[in-house]
Amino acid sequence: MDSIVVKGGRELNGKIHIAGAKNAALALMPATLLSEEPLTLTNAPRLSDIKTMTELLESLGSEISSLQDGKVQVMSTHGRINTTADYDIVRKMRASNLVLGPLLAREGNAIVSLPGGCAIGARPMDIHTDGLEKMGASIELNDGYLHAKAAGGRLKGAVIDFPFASVGATENIMMAATLAKGTTVISNAAREPEIVDLATCLRAMGAQIDGDGTSRIEIQGVDRLGGATHPVVTDRIELGTYMLAPVFTGGEIECIGGRMHLVENFAAKLDAAGIDVSETKDGLKVKRRGDRPRAVNVKTEPFPGFPTDLQAQMMAMLCFAEGTSVLEETIFENRFMHAPELVRMGAKIDVSGNTATVTGVDKMKGAPVMATDLRASVSLILAGLASEGETIVNRVYHLDRGYEHVEEKLSAVGAQIERISSK
Ligand code: UD1
């Protein structure tokens, strides 16, 4: 298994191009199931999670070609398709559950494996299934698979009030509702930019959707959707991650493709920590004002709050800040696994339940570390950039799920970082 070796202490300067959003692409790809005509995504990220979604859609009968070194995906799903999403693929990635809504909408039935647990928490699917049941589906759990059937072969519009603004459930219900009979209203819908991106693409395919980006989304079902070409929105989590790089090392980085509206809350926290973020013609420029960032308190929340997917990276930064910060994780129950690894590098972190108290230190030392999830892996790389000596991050397959060419992007701006292949 590959590992990433980082030698700390180098200032970073230059431009980093931010890719299309993994989480947007993972919701956009299943939208191919809603139409007989081709759906083309441009600005697609080149990641192993995208390969997994490709594999899943191909197993259902979609034809997918990847052009321009993977940056363009042309997908087409015509004729009869398979409606069973197999455990062997679904277990690799929770976002596989995003085929449930589209399959039900297209075929009136679907059998989709439950994704199973993941390192950061239990992550059930009750919000998805309750919503689909309100739309007339009957859903049973058998042998680890959800067996879903729409009454009369077609879903019908419904008023659905989510108990929590789940991103995946909003995407699943929104896709299912595009082809349902009548109007669906989702209240307490998620407001993430990836939801807006999906709605924009579905509208280009002919769907009637209003209110995306707010907590009330209204979808008027139509009889059929056509094809479309859609550019995937910038990855705000990759953006936030690279915005932090110069905070660890000094220097100035321009994140090309970044826009403030994607990271408003995060940028406000950086400002409070003594870091300048400014919008340029092409992206966002970041530079720290003093030698060290200052402590800030952070609480993760659904968008537009502070993203849980940037919590690990922020914790890594706060390990070097002046003062004591309190980080509260409200989205996932078990998302501080990076803390003990950071402690091995010299950080002072005290975890109690869903709260971590971080007392900044002025020096950390590189160490061999291991990551248990995607964002945790990258937080260890960031910490390595600012630590003395060598940090070896093992189990980088997590990283490859969500960051394309991380070592190339960082070495191009001056970092000493390389991938060591185990072969
Ligand atoms: C998406 C993102 C993930 C991000 C998360 C929160 C994708 C592919 N992944 O995941 O990177 O960390 O949003 O911003 O877009 N929940 C339930 N029942 C459900 C669904 C969710 O209890 O039916 C709970 C989950 O266990 C979790 C919380 O709701 O505690 C958030 O989940 P959700 O917003 O659904 O996240 P995902 O869509 O899985």
GROMACS .gro file of C-alpha atoms and ligand atoms in nm:
model
  462
    1MET     CA    1   0.000   0.000   0.000
    2ASP     CA    2   0.133   0.345  -0.091
    3SER     CA    3   0.239   0.600   0.166
    4ILE     CA    4   0.307   0.974   0.150
    5VAL     CA    5   0.626   1.115   0.295
    6VAL     CA    6   0.633   1.483   0.391
    7LYS     CA    7   0.935   1.677   0.509
    8GLY     CA    8   0.825   1.985   0.700
    9GLY     CA    9   0.952   2.340   0.717
   10ARG     CA   10   0.924   2.469   0.359
   11GLU     CA   11   0.733   2.788   0.281
   12LEU     CA   12   0.466   2.743   0.014
   13ASN     CA   13   0.401   2.991  -0.265
   14GLY     CA   14   0.210   2.976  -0.592
   15LYS     CA   15  -0.116   2.859  -0.742
   16ILE     CA   16  -0.311   2.539  -0.682
   17HIS     CA   17  -0.591   2.438  -0.919
   18ILE     CA   18  -0.897   2.314  -0.734
   19ALA     CA   19  -1.080   2.020  -0.894
   20GLY     CA   20  -1.451   1.960  -0.944
   21ALA     CA   21  -1.632   1.848  -0.630
   22LYS     CA   22  -1.622   1.478  -0.547
   23ASN     CA   23  -1.946   1.501  -0.352
   24ALA     CA   24  -2.123   1.685  -0.634
   25ALA     CA   25  -2.001   1.437  -0.898
   26LEU     CA   26  -2.114   1.140  -0.687
   27ALA     CA   27  -2.469   1.280  -0.688
   28LEU     CA   28  -2.462   1.397  -1.050
   29MET     CA   29  -2.351   1.062  -1.193
   30PRO     CA   30  -2.659   0.864  -1.078
   31ALA     CA   31  -2.875   1.128  -1.252
   32THR     CA   32  -2.789   0.941  -1.575
   33LEU     CA   33  -3.036   0.677  -1.457
   34LEU     CA   34  -3.318   0.931  -1.493
   35SER     CA   35  -3.285   0.969  -1.869
   36GLU     CA   36  -3.240   0.770  -2.189
   37GLU     CA   37  -3.022   1.045  -2.332
   38PRO     CA   38  -2.653   1.116  -2.264
   39LEU     CA   39  -2.544   1.318  -1.963
   40THR     CA   40  -2.200   1.475  -1.991
   41LEU     CA   41  -2.014   1.606  -1.689
   42THR     CA   42  -1.719   1.836  -1.743
   43ASN     CA   43  -1.469   1.931  -1.470
   44ALA     CA   44  -1.510   1.583  -1.317
   45PRO     CA   45  -1.249   1.501  -1.050
   46ARG     CA   46  -1.016   1.204  -1.105
   47LEU     CA   47  -1.065   1.002  -0.790
   48SER     CA   48  -1.113   0.644  -0.684
   49ASP     CA   49  -1.465   0.723  -0.551
   50ILE     CA   50  -1.560   0.830  -0.905
   51LYS     CA   51  -1.427   0.495  -1.033
   52THR     CA   52  -1.643   0.316  -0.776
   53MET     CA   53  -1.954   0.506  -0.888
   54THR     CA   54  -1.863   0.428  -1.252
   55GLU     CA   55  -1.836   0.059  -1.165
   56LEU     CA   56  -2.173   0.067  -0.988
   57LEU     CA   57  -2.355   0.246  -1.272
   58GLU     CA   58  -2.200   0.011  -1.530
   59SER     CA   59  -2.322  -0.285  -1.326
   60LEU     CA   60  -2.674  -0.138  -1.361
   61GLY     CA   61  -2.640  -0.102  -1.739
   62SER     CA   62  -2.510   0.253  -1.791
   63GLU     CA   63  -2.246   0.313  -2.055
   64ILE     CA   64  -1.976   0.548  -1.935
   65SER     CA   65  -1.677   0.685  -2.116
   66SER     CA   66  -1.417   0.893  -1.954
   67LEU     CA   67  -1.248   1.152  -2.178
   68GLN     CA   68  -0.965   1.404  -2.144
   69ASP     CA   69  -0.775   1.212  -1.880
   70GLY     CA   70  -1.091   1.150  -1.679
   71LYS     CA   71  -1.206   1.512  -1.660
   72VAL     CA   72  -1.509   1.454  -1.880
   73GLN     CA   73  -1.758   1.174  -1.815
   74VAL     CA   74  -2.010   1.087  -2.082
   75MET     CA   75  -2.285   0.868  -1.944
   76SER     CA   76  -2.578   0.711  -2.113
   77THR     CA   77  -2.840   0.471  -1.980
   78HIS     CA   78  -3.091   0.342  -2.230
   79GLY     CA   79  -3.327   0.052  -2.260
   80ARG     CA   80  -3.374  -0.206  -1.988
   81ILE     CA   81  -3.145  -0.185  -1.689
   82ASN     CA   82  -3.055  -0.396  -1.391
   83THR     CA   83  -3.218  -0.263  -1.073
   84THR     CA   84  -2.999  -0.438  -0.815
   85ALA     CA   85  -2.706  -0.247  -0.662
   86ASP     CA   86  -2.477  -0.518  -0.532
   87TYR     CA   87  -2.323  -0.524  -0.184
   88ASP     CA   88  -1.973  -0.583  -0.325
   89ILE     CA   89  -1.975  -0.236  -0.480
   90VAL     CA   90  -2.204  -0.049  -0.239
   91ARG     CA   91  -1.998  -0.143   0.067
   92LYS     CA   92  -1.697   0.042  -0.075
   93MET     CA   93  -1.870   0.378  -0.065
   94ARG     CA   94  -2.176   0.512   0.115
   95ALA     CA   95  -2.264   0.749  -0.171
   96SER     CA   96  -2.364   0.436  -0.371
   97ASN     CA   97  -2.699   0.476  -0.196
   98LEU     CA   98  -2.767   0.767  -0.434
   99VAL     CA   99  -2.884   0.520  -0.701
  100LEU     CA  100  -3.190   0.426  -0.493
  101GLY     CA  101  -3.404   0.733  -0.576
  102PRO     CA  102  -3.320   0.739  -0.949
  103LEU     CA  103  -3.373   0.360  -0.993
  104LEU     CA  104  -3.711   0.376  -0.822
  105ALA     CA  105  -3.811   0.678  -1.029
  106ARG     CA  106  -3.709   0.514  -1.357
  107GLU     CA  107  -3.814   0.153  -1.309
  108GLY     CA  108  -4.065   0.164  -1.022
  109ASN     CA  109  -3.851  -0.082  -0.826
  110ALA     CA  110  -3.498  -0.118  -0.690
  111ILE     CA  111  -3.292  -0.347  -0.473
  112VAL     CA  112  -3.004  -0.160  -0.314
  113SER     CA  113  -2.764  -0.298  -0.058
  114LEU     CA  114  -2.736  -0.102   0.266
  115PRO     CA  115  -2.388   0.053   0.270
  116GLY     CA  116  -2.297  -0.073   0.616
  117GLY     CA  117  -2.103   0.110   0.883
  118CYS     CA  118  -1.814   0.337   0.816
  119ALA     CA  119  -1.527   0.462   1.027
  120ILE     CA  120  -1.689   0.792   1.118
  121GLY     CA  121  -2.023   0.664   1.241
  122ALA     CA  122  -2.330   0.449   1.189
  123ARG     CA  123  -2.489   0.662   0.912
  124PRO     CA  124  -2.830   0.501   0.870
  125MET     CA  125  -3.063   0.558   0.572
  126ASP     CA  126  -3.393   0.614   0.753
  127ILE     CA  127  -3.435   0.972   0.625
  128HIS     CA  128  -3.399   0.849   0.264
  129THR     CA  129  -3.640   0.557   0.306
  130ASP     CA  130  -3.902   0.750   0.509
  131GLY     CA  131  -3.911   1.011   0.232
  132LEU     CA  132  -3.949   0.753  -0.044
  133GLU     CA  133  -4.223   0.578   0.153
  134LYS     CA  134  -4.414   0.909   0.170
  135MET     CA  135  -4.387   0.910  -0.211
  136GLY     CA  136  -4.569   0.578  -0.228
  137ALA     CA  137  -4.280   0.331  -0.215
  138SER     CA  138  -4.293   0.021   0.000
  139ILE     CA  139  -3.948  -0.063   0.132
  140GLU     CA  140  -3.839  -0.378   0.309
  141LEU     CA  141  -3.502  -0.482   0.442
  142ASN     CA  142  -3.407  -0.836   0.339
  143ASP     CA  143  -3.061  -0.999   0.353
  144GLY     CA  144  -2.896  -0.659   0.396
  145TYR     CA  145  -3.069  -0.518   0.090
  146LEU     CA  146  -3.343  -0.253   0.071
  147HIS     CA  147  -3.617  -0.388  -0.157
  148ALA     CA  148  -3.818  -0.090  -0.281
  149LYS     CA  149  -4.131  -0.081  -0.499
  150ALA     CA  150  -4.338   0.216  -0.608
  151ALA     CA  151  -4.715   0.161  -0.578
  152GLY     CA  152  -4.862   0.144  -0.928
  153GLY     CA  153  -4.511   0.149  -1.077
  154ARG     CA  154  -4.460   0.524  -1.037
  155LEU     CA  155  -4.369   0.739  -0.738
  156LYS     CA  156  -4.605   1.021  -0.649
  157GLY     CA  157  -4.535   1.370  -0.516
  158ALA     CA  158  -4.546   1.419  -0.139
  159VAL     CA  159  -4.474   1.671   0.134
  160ILE     CA  160  -4.165   1.554   0.320
  161ASP     CA  161  -4.027   1.714   0.633
  162PHE     CA  162  -3.677   1.592   0.712
  163PRO     CA  163  -3.588   1.546   1.081
  164PHE     CA  164  -3.231   1.646   0.986
  165ALA     CA  165  -3.101   1.827   0.677
  166SER     CA  166  -2.933   1.518   0.530
  167VAL     CA  167  -2.731   1.586   0.216
  168GLY     CA  168  -2.773   1.239   0.064
  169ALA     CA  169  -3.145   1.216   0.146
  170THR     CA  170  -3.208   1.557  -0.013
  171GLU     CA  171  -3.028   1.439  -0.328
  172ASN     CA  172  -3.205   1.103  -0.341
  173ILE     CA  173  -3.554   1.250  -0.290
  174MET     CA  174  -3.488   1.538  -0.530
  175MET     CA  175  -3.384   1.294  -0.806
  176ALA     CA  176  -3.674   1.059  -0.734
  177ALA     CA  177  -3.922   1.347  -0.741
  178THR     CA  178  -3.818   1.472  -1.086
  179LEU     CA  179  -4.007   1.183  -1.251
  180ALA     CA  180  -4.280   1.135  -0.987
  181LYS     CA  181  -4.644   1.214  -1.055
  182GLY     CA  182  -4.725   1.552  -0.902
  183THR     CA  183  -4.541   1.791  -0.673
  184THR     CA  184  -4.293   1.706  -0.399
  185VAL     CA  185  -4.195   1.952  -0.130
  186ILE     CA  186  -3.890   1.885   0.087
  187SER     CA  187  -3.871   2.095   0.400
  188ASN     CA  188  -3.559   2.113   0.617
  189ALA     CA  189  -3.369   2.022   0.299
  190ALA     CA  190  -2.990   2.039   0.295
  191ARG     CA  191  -2.856   2.363   0.142
  192GLU     CA  192  -2.505   2.254   0.040
  193PRO     CA  193  -2.363   2.390  -0.290
  194GLU     CA  194  -2.359   2.029  -0.417
  195ILE     CA  195  -2.741   2.023  -0.387
  196VAL     CA  196  -2.763   2.342  -0.594
  197ASP     CA  197  -2.525   2.188  -0.849
  198LEU     CA  198  -2.740   1.874  -0.879
  199ALA     CA  199  -3.059   2.081  -0.913
  200THR     CA  200  -2.893   2.294  -1.183
  201CYS     CA  201  -2.799   1.982  -1.380
  202LEU     CA  202  -3.145   1.826  -1.336
  203ARG     CA  203  -3.305   2.149  -1.460
  204ALA     CA  204  -3.078   2.137  -1.767
  205MET     CA  205  -3.216   1.785  -1.823
  206GLY     CA  206  -3.571   1.926  -1.811
  207ALA     CA  207  -3.663   1.888  -1.443
  208GLN     CA  208  -3.878   2.149  -1.268
  209ILE     CA  209  -3.712   2.237  -0.938
  210ASP     CA  210  -3.735   2.552  -0.726
  211GLY     CA  211  -3.583   2.653  -0.397
  212ASP     CA  212  -3.253   2.460  -0.407
  213GLY     CA  213  -3.004   2.636  -0.183
  214THR     CA  214  -3.285   2.708   0.065
  215SER     CA  215  -3.436   2.467   0.317
  216ARG     CA  216  -3.758   2.428   0.111
  217ILE     CA  217  -3.722   2.261  -0.227
  218GLU     CA  218  -4.022   2.211  -0.455
  219ILE     CA  219  -4.010   1.964  -0.741
  220GLN     CA  220  -4.283   1.932  -1.002
  221GLY     CA  221  -4.260   1.585  -1.155
  222VAL     CA  222  -4.232   1.553  -1.536
  223ASP     CA  223  -4.282   1.250  -1.765
  224ARG     CA  224  -3.931   1.235  -1.901
  225LEU     CA  225  -3.588   1.397  -1.874
  226GLY     CA  226  -3.345   1.459  -2.159
  227GLY     CA  227  -2.968   1.484  -2.184
  228ALA     CA  228  -2.743   1.770  -2.072
  229THR     CA  229  -2.385   1.887  -2.041
  230HIS     CA  230  -2.298   2.015  -1.696
  231PRO     CA  231  -1.975   2.149  -1.537
  232VAL     CA  232  -1.920   2.007  -1.186
  233VAL     CA  233  -1.899   2.281  -0.919
  234THR     CA  234  -1.560   2.350  -0.753
  235ASP     CA  235  -1.476   2.120  -0.463
  236ARG     CA  236  -1.516   2.344  -0.157
  237ILE     CA  237  -1.354   2.083   0.068
  238GLU     CA  238  -1.043   2.050  -0.147
  239LEU     CA  239  -1.049   2.431  -0.165
  240GLY     CA  240  -1.063   2.470   0.213
  241THR     CA  241  -0.789   2.211   0.255
  242TYR     CA  242  -0.544   2.393   0.027
  243MET     CA  243  -0.643   2.730   0.171
  244LEU     CA  244  -0.491   2.602   0.494
  245ALA     CA  245  -0.156   2.505   0.339
  246PRO     CA  246   0.013   2.849   0.369
  247VAL     CA  247  -0.125   2.886   0.722
  248PHE     CA  248   0.095   2.593   0.826
  249THR     CA  249   0.405   2.698   0.638
  250GLY     CA  250   0.398   3.071   0.564
  251GLY     CA  251   0.390   3.204   0.208
  252GLU     CA  252   0.094   3.281  -0.014
  253ILE     CA  253  -0.126   3.044  -0.209
  254GLU     CA  254  -0.389   3.126  -0.470
  255CYS     CA  255  -0.651   2.854  -0.500
  256ILE     CA  256  -0.763   2.873  -0.862
  257GLY     CA  257  -1.134   2.816  -0.912
  258GLY     CA  258  -1.219   2.896  -0.549
  259ARG     CA  259  -1.506   3.133  -0.472
  260MET     CA  260  -1.591   3.292  -0.139
  261HIS     CA  261  -1.958   3.186  -0.137
  262LEU     CA  262  -1.844   2.821  -0.121
  263VAL     CA  263  -1.641   2.870   0.198
  264GLU     CA  264  -1.788   3.182   0.366
  265ASN     CA  265  -1.807   3.040   0.718
  266PHE     CA  266  -1.466   2.871   0.694
  267ALA     CA  267  -1.303   3.192   0.563
  268ALA     CA  268  -1.460   3.388   0.852
  269LYS     CA  269  -1.298   3.143   1.099
  270LEU     CA  270  -0.965   3.185   0.921
  271ASP     CA  271  -1.000   3.562   0.947
  272ALA     CA  272  -1.065   3.529   1.321
  273ALA     CA  273  -0.752   3.312   1.345
  274GLY     CA  274  -0.543   3.587   1.183
  275ILE     CA  275  -0.541   3.470   0.822
  276ASP     CA  276  -0.619   3.689   0.520
  277VAL     CA  277  -0.842   3.545   0.251
  278SER     CA  278  -0.916   3.759  -0.053
  279GLU     CA  279  -1.107   3.692  -0.370
  280THR     CA  280  -0.909   3.738  -0.694
  281LYS     CA  281  -1.021   3.721  -1.056
  282ASP     CA  282  -0.935   3.349  -1.073
  283GLY     CA  283  -0.978   3.224  -0.719
  284LEU     CA  284  -0.899   3.285  -0.352
  285LYS     CA  285  -0.566   3.404  -0.216
  286VAL     CA  286  -0.457   3.309   0.135
  287LYS     CA  287  -0.177   3.440   0.358
  288ARG     CA  288  -0.136   3.438   0.734
  289ARG     CA  289  -0.090   3.775   0.904
  290GLY     CA  290   0.153   3.676   1.184
  291ASP     CA  291   0.390   3.387   1.244
  292ARG     CA  292   0.126   3.165   1.402
  293PRO     CA  293  -0.252   3.145   1.370
  294ARG     CA  294  -0.463   3.230   1.677
  295ALA     CA  295  -0.697   2.989   1.855
  296VAL     CA  296  -1.064   2.988   1.745
  297ASN     CA  297  -1.363   2.779   1.849
  298VAL     CA  298  -1.534   2.572   1.581
  299LYS     CA  299  -1.865   2.387   1.571
  300THR     CA  300  -1.951   2.178   1.267
  301GLU     CA  301  -2.298   2.227   1.121
  302PRO     CA  302  -2.486   2.167   0.797
  303PHE     CA  303  -2.417   2.430   0.526
  304PRO     CA  304  -2.386   2.729   0.555
  305GLY     CA  305  -2.222   2.634   0.888
  306PHE     CA  306  -1.867   2.507   0.931
  307PRO     CA  307  -1.831   2.183   0.726
  308THR     CA  308  -1.759   1.859   0.909
  309ASP     CA  309  -1.539   1.765   0.612
  310LEU     CA  310  -1.296   2.046   0.707
  311GLN     CA  311  -1.294   1.972   1.081
  312ALA     CA  312  -0.986   1.745   1.077
  313GLN     CA  313  -0.783   1.992   0.870
  314MET     CA  314  -0.888   2.279   1.100
  315MET     CA  315  -0.789   2.075   1.406
  316ALA     CA  316  -0.444   2.020   1.253
  317MET     CA  317  -0.408   2.396   1.211
  318LEU     CA  318  -0.525   2.470   1.565
  319CYS     CA  319  -0.253   2.236   1.698
  320PHE     CA  320  -0.007   2.513   1.600
  321ALA     CA  321  -0.223   2.810   1.704
  322GLU     CA  322  -0.157   3.048   1.990
  323GLY     CA  323  -0.404   2.966   2.267
  324THR     CA  324  -0.668   2.702   2.332
  325SER     CA  325  -0.947   2.615   2.088
  326VAL     CA  326  -1.259   2.407   2.134
  327LEU     CA  327  -1.386   2.200   1.840
  328GLU     CA  328  -1.735   2.055   1.854
  329GLU     CA  329  -1.841   1.787   1.600
  330THR     CA  330  -2.221   1.777   1.567
  331ILE     CA  331  -2.266   1.583   1.239
  332PHE     CA  332  -2.087   1.252   1.299
  333GLU     CA  333  -2.050   1.069   1.628
  334ASN     CA  334  -1.699   0.937   1.578
  335ARG     CA  335  -1.496   1.184   1.380
  336PHE     CA  336  -1.190   1.262   1.593
  337MET     CA  337  -0.975   0.964   1.494
  338HIS     CA  338  -0.707   1.199   1.363
  339ALA     CA  339  -0.660   1.340   1.717
  340PRO     CA  340  -0.448   1.053   1.857
  341GLU     CA  341  -0.232   1.060   1.543
  342LEU     CA  342  -0.175   1.435   1.580
  343VAL     CA  343  -0.087   1.374   1.945
  344ARG     CA  344   0.183   1.132   1.827
  345MET     CA  345   0.332   1.429   1.641
  346GLY     CA  346   0.336   1.641   1.960
  347ALA     CA  347  -0.009   1.803   1.957
  348LYS     CA  348  -0.199   1.870   2.281
  349ILE     CA  349  -0.555   1.752   2.229
  350ASP     CA  350  -0.810   1.641   2.482
  351VAL     CA  351  -1.114   1.461   2.341
  352SER     CA  352  -1.430   1.424   2.542
  353GLY     CA  353  -1.737   1.294   2.360
  354ASN     CA  354  -1.799   1.515   2.060
  355THR     CA  355  -1.572   1.795   2.185
  356ALA     CA  356  -1.197   1.831   2.137
  357THR     CA  357  -0.993   2.089   2.324
  358VAL     CA  358  -0.674   2.181   2.142
  359THR     CA  359  -0.395   2.373   2.312
  360GLY     CA  360  -0.159   2.509   2.051
  361VAL     CA  361   0.211   2.424   2.062
  362ASP     CA  362   0.485   2.606   1.875
  363LYS     CA  363   0.655   2.292   1.745
  364MET     CA  364   0.550   1.945   1.633
  365LYS     CA  365   0.768   1.658   1.516
  366GLY     CA  366   0.714   1.432   1.217
  367ALA     CA  367   0.620   1.068   1.284
  368PRO     CA  368   0.478   0.766   1.103
  369VAL     CA  369   0.101   0.808   1.123
  370MET     CA  370  -0.204   0.626   0.999
  371ALA     CA  371  -0.531   0.768   0.876
  372THR     CA  372  -0.870   0.608   0.915
  373ASP     CA  373  -1.065   0.830   0.680
  374LEU     CA  374  -1.024   1.064   0.390
  375ARG     CA  375  -1.020   1.402   0.566
  376ALA     CA  376  -0.812   1.265   0.853
  377SER     CA  377  -0.540   1.160   0.604
  378VAL     CA  378  -0.507   1.505   0.458
  379SER     CA  379  -0.503   1.668   0.802
  380LEU     CA  380  -0.193   1.460   0.882
  381ILE     CA  381  -0.025   1.575   0.561
  382LEU     CA  382  -0.098   1.939   0.651
  383ALA     CA  383   0.044   1.886   1.000
  384GLY     CA  384   0.349   1.723   0.841
  385LEU     CA  385   0.412   2.037   0.632
  386ALA     CA  386   0.466   2.237   0.950
  387SER     CA  387   0.644   1.973   1.159
  388GLU     CA  388   1.014   1.914   1.207
  389GLY     CA  389   1.153   1.614   1.020
  390GLU     CA  390   0.967   1.349   0.831
  391THR     CA  391   0.601   1.250   0.852
  392ILE     CA  392   0.497   0.926   0.685
  393VAL     CA  393   0.125   0.898   0.623
  394ASN     CA  394   0.023   0.536   0.574
  395ARG     CA  395  -0.298   0.392   0.423
  396VAL     CA  396  -0.322   0.660   0.157
  397TYR     CA  397  -0.599   0.482  -0.028
  398HIS     CA  398  -0.830   0.699   0.183
  399LEU     CA  399  -0.662   1.006   0.037
  400ASP     CA  400  -0.700   0.886  -0.320
  401ARG     CA  401  -1.076   0.864  -0.267
  402GLY     CA  402  -1.102   1.241  -0.240
  403TYR     CA  403  -0.785   1.428  -0.344
  404GLU     CA  404  -0.641   1.406  -0.693
  405HIS     CA  405  -0.262   1.418  -0.716
  406VAL     CA  406  -0.213   1.570  -0.371
  407GLU     CA  407   0.164   1.524  -0.379
  408GLU     CA  408   0.192   1.688  -0.723
  409LYS     CA  409  -0.025   1.984  -0.625
  410LEU     CA  410   0.172   2.049  -0.305
  411SER     CA  411   0.519   1.990  -0.449
  412ALA     CA  412   0.441   2.235  -0.732
  413VAL     CA  413   0.409   2.512  -0.471
  414GLY     CA  414   0.728   2.417  -0.287
  415ALA     CA  415   0.642   2.134  -0.046
  416GLN     CA  416   0.879   1.841   0.003
  417ILE     CA  417   0.634   1.559  -0.042
  418GLU     CA  418   0.643   1.230  -0.228
  419ARG     CA  419   0.447   0.913  -0.271
  420ILE     CA  420   0.627   0.591  -0.192
  421SER     CA  421   0.484   0.296  -0.372
  422SER     CA  422   0.488  -0.027  -0.172
  423LYS     CA  423   0.537  -0.240  -0.486
  424UD1     C1  424  -2.251   1.392   0.274
  424UD1     C2  425  -2.110   1.399   0.219
  424UD1     C3  426  -2.006   1.384   0.331
  424UD1     C4  427  -2.033   1.488   0.439
  424UD1     C5  428  -2.179   1.480   0.486
  424UD1     C6  429  -2.215   1.589   0.585
  424UD1     C7  430  -2.138   1.306  -0.004
  424UD1     C8  431  -2.107   1.196  -0.099
  424UD1     N1  432  -2.092   1.291   0.121
  424UD1     O1  433  -2.266   1.261   0.331
  424UD1     O2  434  -1.876   1.404   0.276
  424UD1     O3  435  -1.949   1.462   0.549
  424UD1     O4  436  -2.267   1.493   0.372
  424UD1     O5  437  -2.190   1.715   0.531
  424UD1     O6  438  -2.196   1.407  -0.041
  424UD1     N2  439  -2.831   1.044   0.885
  424UD1     C9  440  -2.930   0.969   0.943
  424UD1     N3  441  -3.020   0.905   0.861
  424UD1    C10  442  -3.016   0.917   0.725
  424UD1    C11  443  -2.914   0.995   0.667
  424UD1    C12  444  -2.822   1.057   0.749
  424UD1     O7  445  -2.937   0.956   1.065
  424UD1     O8  446  -3.101   0.859   0.656
  424UD1    C13  447  -2.728   1.110   0.972
  424UD1    C14  448  -2.590   1.051   0.948
  424UD1     O9  449  -2.568   0.936   1.027
  424UD1    C15  450  -2.499   1.165   0.989
  424UD1    C16  451  -2.580   1.289   0.949
  424UD1    O10  452  -2.715   1.246   0.933
  424UD1    O11  453  -2.479   1.167   1.127
  424UD1    C17  454  -2.530   1.355   0.820
  424UD1    O12  455  -2.550   1.271   0.714
  424UD1     P1  456  -2.579   1.321   0.564
  424UD1    O13  457  -2.600   1.469   0.559
  424UD1    O14  458  -2.684   1.234   0.508
  424UD1    O15  459  -2.440   1.288   0.498
  424UD1     P2  460  -2.411   1.205   0.366
  424UD1    O16  461  -2.507   1.247   0.259
  424UD1    O17  462  -2.395   1.062   0.397
   0.00000   0.00000   0.00000
